[in-house]
Short mmCIF file of C-alpha atoms in Angstrom, two decimals:
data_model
loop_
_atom_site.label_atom_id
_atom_site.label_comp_id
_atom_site.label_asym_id
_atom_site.label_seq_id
_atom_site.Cartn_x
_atom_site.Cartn_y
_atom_site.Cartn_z
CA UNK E 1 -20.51 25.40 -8.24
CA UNK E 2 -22.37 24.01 -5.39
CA UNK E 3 -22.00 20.43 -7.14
CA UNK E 4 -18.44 20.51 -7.74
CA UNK E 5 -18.08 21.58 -3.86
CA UNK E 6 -19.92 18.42 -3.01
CA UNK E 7 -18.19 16.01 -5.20
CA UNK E 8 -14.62 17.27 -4.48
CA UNK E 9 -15.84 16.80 -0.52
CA UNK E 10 -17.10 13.21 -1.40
CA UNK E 11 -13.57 12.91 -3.54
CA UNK E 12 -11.69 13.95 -0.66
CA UNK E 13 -13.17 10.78 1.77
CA UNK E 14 -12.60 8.73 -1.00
CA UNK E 15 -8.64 9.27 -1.81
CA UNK E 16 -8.06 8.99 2.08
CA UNK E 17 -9.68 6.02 2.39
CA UNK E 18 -8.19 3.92 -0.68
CA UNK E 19 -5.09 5.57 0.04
CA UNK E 20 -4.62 2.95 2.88
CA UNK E 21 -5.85 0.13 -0.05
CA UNK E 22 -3.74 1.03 -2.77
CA UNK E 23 -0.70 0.83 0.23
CA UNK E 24 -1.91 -2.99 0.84
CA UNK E 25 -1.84 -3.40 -2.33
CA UNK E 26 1.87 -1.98 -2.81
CA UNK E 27 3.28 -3.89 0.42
CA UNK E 28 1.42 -7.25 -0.85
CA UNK E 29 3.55 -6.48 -4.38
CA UNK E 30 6.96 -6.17 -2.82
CA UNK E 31 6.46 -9.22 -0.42
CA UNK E 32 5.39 -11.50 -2.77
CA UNK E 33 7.87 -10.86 -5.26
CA UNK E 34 10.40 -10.92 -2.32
CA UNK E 35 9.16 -14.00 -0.92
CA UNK E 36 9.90 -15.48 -3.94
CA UNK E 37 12.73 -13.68 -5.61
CA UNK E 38 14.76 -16.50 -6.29
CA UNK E 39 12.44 -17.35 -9.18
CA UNK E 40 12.79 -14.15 -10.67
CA UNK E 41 15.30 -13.04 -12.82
CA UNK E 42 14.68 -8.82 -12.89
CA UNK E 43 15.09 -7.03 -9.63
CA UNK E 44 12.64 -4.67 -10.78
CA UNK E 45 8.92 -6.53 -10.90
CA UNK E 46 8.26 -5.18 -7.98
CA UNK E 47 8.02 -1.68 -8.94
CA UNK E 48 4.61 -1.70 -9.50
CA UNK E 49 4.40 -1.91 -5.51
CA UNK E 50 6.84 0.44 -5.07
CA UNK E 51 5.10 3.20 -7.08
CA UNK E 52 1.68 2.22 -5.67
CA UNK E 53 3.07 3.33 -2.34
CA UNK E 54 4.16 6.22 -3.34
CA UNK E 55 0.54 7.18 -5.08
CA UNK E 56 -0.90 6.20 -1.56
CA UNK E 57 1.17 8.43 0.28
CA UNK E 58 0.70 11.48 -2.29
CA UNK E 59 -2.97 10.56 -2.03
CA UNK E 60 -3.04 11.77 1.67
CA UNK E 61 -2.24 15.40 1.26
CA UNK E 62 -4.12 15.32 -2.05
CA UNK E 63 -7.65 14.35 -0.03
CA UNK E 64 -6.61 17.10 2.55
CA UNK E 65 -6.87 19.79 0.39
CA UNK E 66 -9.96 18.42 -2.09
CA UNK E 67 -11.49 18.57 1.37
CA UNK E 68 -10.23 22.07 1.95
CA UNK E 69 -11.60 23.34 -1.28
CA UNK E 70 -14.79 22.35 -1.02
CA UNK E 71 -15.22 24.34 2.18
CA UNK E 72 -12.91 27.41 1.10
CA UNK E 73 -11.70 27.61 -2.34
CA UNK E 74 -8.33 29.34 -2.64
CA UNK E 75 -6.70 29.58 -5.72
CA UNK E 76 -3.48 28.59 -4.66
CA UNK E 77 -4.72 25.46 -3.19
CA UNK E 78 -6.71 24.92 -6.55
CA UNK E 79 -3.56 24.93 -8.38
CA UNK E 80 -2.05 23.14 -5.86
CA UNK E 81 -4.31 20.24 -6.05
CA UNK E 82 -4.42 20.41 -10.00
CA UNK E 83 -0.64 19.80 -10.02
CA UNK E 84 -1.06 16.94 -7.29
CA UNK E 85 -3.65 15.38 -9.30
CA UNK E 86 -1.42 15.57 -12.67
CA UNK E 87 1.18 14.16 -10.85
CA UNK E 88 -1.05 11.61 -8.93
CA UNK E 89 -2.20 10.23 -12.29
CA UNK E 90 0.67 9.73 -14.39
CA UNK E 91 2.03 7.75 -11.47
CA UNK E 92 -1.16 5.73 -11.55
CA UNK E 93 -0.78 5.02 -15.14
CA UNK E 94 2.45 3.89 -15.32
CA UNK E 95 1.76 1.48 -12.20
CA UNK E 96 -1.06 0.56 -13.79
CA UNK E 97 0.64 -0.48 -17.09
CA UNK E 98 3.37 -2.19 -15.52
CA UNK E 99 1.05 -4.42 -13.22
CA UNK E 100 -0.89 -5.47 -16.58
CA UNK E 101 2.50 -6.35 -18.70
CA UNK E 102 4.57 -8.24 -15.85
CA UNK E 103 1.42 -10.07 -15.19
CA UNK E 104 1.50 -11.07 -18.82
CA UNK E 105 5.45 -11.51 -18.91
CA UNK E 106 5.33 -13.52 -15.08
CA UNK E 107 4.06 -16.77 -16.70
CA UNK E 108 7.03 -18.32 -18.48
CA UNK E 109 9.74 -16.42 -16.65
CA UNK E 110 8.24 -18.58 -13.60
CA UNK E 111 7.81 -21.35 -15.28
CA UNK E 112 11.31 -21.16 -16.67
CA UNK E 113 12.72 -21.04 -13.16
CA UNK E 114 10.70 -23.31 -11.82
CA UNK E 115 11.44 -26.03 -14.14
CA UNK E 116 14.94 -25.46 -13.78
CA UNK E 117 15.21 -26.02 -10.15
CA UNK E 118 13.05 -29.28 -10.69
CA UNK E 119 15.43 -30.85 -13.13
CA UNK E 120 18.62 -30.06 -11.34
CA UNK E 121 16.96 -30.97 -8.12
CA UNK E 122 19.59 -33.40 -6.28
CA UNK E 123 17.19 -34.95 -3.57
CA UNK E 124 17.78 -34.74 -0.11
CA UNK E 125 21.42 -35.51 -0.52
CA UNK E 126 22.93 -32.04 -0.77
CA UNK E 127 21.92 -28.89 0.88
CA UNK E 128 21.73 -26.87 -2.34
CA UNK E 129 20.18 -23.77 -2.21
CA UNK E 130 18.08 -25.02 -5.10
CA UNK E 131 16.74 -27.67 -3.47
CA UNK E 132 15.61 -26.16 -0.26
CA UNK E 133 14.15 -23.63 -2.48
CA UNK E 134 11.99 -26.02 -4.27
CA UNK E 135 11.19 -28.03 -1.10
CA UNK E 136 10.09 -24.53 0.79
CA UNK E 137 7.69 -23.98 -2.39
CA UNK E 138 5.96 -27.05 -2.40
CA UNK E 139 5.80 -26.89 1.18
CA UNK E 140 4.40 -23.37 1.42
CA UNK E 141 1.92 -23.64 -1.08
CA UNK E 142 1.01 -27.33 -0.83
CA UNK E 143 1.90 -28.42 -4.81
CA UNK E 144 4.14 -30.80 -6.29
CA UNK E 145 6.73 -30.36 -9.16
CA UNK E 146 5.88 -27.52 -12.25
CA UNK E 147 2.46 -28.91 -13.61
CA UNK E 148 1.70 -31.98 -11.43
CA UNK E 149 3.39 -34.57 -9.67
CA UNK E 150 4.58 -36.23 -13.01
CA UNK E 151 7.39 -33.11 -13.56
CA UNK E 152 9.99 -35.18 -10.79
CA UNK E 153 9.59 -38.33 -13.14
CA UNK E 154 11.00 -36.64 -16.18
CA UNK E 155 13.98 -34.84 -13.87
CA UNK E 156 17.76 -35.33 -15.72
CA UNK E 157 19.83 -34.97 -13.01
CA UNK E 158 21.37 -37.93 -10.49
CA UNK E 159 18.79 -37.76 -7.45
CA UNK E 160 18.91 -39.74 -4.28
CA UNK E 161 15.29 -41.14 -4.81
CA UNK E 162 14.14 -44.23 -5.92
CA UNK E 163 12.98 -44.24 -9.32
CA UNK E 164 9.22 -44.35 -7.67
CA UNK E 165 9.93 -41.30 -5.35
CA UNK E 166 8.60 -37.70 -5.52
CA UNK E 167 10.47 -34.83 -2.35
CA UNK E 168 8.64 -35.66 1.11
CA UNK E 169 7.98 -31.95 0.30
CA UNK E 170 5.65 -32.86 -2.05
CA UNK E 171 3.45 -34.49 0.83
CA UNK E 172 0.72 -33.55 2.06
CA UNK E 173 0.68 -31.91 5.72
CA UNK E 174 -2.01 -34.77 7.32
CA UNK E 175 0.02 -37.51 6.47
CA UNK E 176 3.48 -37.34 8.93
CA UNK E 177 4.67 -41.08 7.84
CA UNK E 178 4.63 -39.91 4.19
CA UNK E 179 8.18 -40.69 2.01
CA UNK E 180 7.25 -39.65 -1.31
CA UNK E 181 6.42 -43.10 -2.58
CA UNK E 182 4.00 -43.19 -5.82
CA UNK E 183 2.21 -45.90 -4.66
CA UNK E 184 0.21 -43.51 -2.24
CA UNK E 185 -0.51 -40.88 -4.31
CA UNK E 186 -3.31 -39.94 -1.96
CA UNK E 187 -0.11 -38.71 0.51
CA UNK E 188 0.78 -36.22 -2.17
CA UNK E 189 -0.38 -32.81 -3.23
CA UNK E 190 -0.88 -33.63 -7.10
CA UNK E 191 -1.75 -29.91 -8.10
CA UNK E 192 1.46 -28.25 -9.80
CA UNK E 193 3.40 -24.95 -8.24
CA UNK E 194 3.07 -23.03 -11.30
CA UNK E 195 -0.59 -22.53 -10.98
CA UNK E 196 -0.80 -21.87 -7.71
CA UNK E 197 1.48 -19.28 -7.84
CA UNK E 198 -0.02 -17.42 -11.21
CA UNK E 199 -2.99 -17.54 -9.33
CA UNK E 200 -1.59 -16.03 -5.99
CA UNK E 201 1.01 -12.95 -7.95
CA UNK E 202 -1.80 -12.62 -10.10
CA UNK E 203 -4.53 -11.52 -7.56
CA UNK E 204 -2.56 -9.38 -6.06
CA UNK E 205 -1.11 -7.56 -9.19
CA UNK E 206 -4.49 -7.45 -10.65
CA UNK E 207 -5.62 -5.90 -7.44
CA UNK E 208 -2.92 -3.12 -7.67
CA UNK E 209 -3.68 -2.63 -11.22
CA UNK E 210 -7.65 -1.59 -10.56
CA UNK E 211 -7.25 0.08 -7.53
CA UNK E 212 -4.65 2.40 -9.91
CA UNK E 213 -7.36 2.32 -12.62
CA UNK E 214 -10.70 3.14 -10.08
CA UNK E 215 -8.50 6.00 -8.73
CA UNK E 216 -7.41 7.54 -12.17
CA UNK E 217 -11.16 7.93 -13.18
CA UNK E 218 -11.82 9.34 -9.74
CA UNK E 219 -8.79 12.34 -10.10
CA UNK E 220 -10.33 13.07 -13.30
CA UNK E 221 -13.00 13.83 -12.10
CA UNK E 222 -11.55 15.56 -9.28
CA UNK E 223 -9.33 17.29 -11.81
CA UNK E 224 -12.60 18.84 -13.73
CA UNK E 225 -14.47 19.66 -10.75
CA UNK E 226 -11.32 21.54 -9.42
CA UNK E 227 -11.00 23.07 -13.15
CA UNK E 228 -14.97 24.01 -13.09
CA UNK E 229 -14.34 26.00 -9.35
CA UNK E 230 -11.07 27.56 -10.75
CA UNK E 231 -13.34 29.69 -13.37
CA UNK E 232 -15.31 31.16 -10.78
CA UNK E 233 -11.55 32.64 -9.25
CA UNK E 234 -9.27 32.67 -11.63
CA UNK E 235 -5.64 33.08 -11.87
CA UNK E 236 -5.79 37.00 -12.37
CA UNK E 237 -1.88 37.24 -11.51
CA UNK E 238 -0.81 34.74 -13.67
CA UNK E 239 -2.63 35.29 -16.91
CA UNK E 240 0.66 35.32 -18.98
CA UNK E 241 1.07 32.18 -18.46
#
């Protein structure tokens, strides 16, 4: 008894403190995918974040009274917490499974989008939303075109560049006289978007996903140490059920 006591104490530091994580985690979800929504089709990748706020917040209360148990068990706390910690972990679960397929399903929807707003890029001619879109990308994350530099040479649609031209938004940020040309490719940031992106979404999915997965393990155990105190007082009233 003594032992589940101690671990439900330790349990109790441990959800309060990765409660503030896991909400990181959540707000670095729903920024990122709002940040760049206009490459994504489905409203709804960032749930993930969503319900990995919501764990964080239910995590709070749920250290609380781990905490209180170990110092005073009360059986309506214990069943309390036992609920809480059902609850907690099919929330975990879920986020946990979403953040694994999206970050399997991300891939081609981004490069989909990506390669369409390359190809139907119309230079700095228009103000297109799809441009400036494009431009802000390459800009923000220092890349040019879907793969490499190469993508803007295969583009279909009329453009206002030269045939030997890449977006000044492909150069790099040292170079202030830069104008696109191909003949200084040393001006340009050669890396492709897509991968830079992947990389960045997938971090920070990933990062949701085994913060959700650590802290399932950890209310399991909670869960059966909780369970374990519960026989020493049991439910005497509600036996029936």
């Amino acid at each position: 008894r003594s032992s589940a006591q101690s671990l439900l104490k330790f349990l109790s530091f441990v959800f309060l403190g990765t409660a503030a994580a896991l909400a990181l985690g959540g707000v670095l979800v729903i920024l990122m995918f709002k940040n760049y929504s206009y490459l994504f089709q489905e409203s709804y990748l960032s749930l993930p974040g969503w319900m990995a706020i919501a764990t964080a917040l239910l995590l709070l209360p749920t250290g609380v009274l781990a905490g209180s148990i170990s110092i005073k068990s009360s059986r309506y706390q214990q069943g309390t917490l036992m609920y809480l910690l059902l609850l907690l972990l099919c929330l975990q679960v879920s986020s946990a499974v979403l953040a694994h397929v999206y970050s399997i399903r991300m891939a081609s929807q981004l490069e989909s989008a990506m390669s369409y707003l390359v190809y139907h890029h119309n230079g700095s001619c228009t103000q297109d939303p799809g441009n400036r879109a494009m431009d802000v990308l390459q800009r923000k994350l220092q890349c040019c075109g879907v793969h490499n530099y190469t993508d803007w040479l295969k583009a279909t649609t009329a453009s206002c560049h030269f045939p030997a031209h890449v977006p000044e938004s492909c150069c790099k940020e040292e170079y202030s006289h830069c104008w696109g040309h191909l003949g200084h490719l040393e001006q340009l940031s050669q890396e492709g978007c897509l991968q830079k992106l992947e990389d960045q979404l997938c971090i920070v999915i990933m990062y949701v996903f085994w913060c959700c997965t650590v802290l399932s393990i950890l209310e399991l155990l909670a869960g059966v140490s909780n369970g374990f105190l519960m026989r020493h007082q049991p439910f005497y009233d509600f036996l029936i059920l």
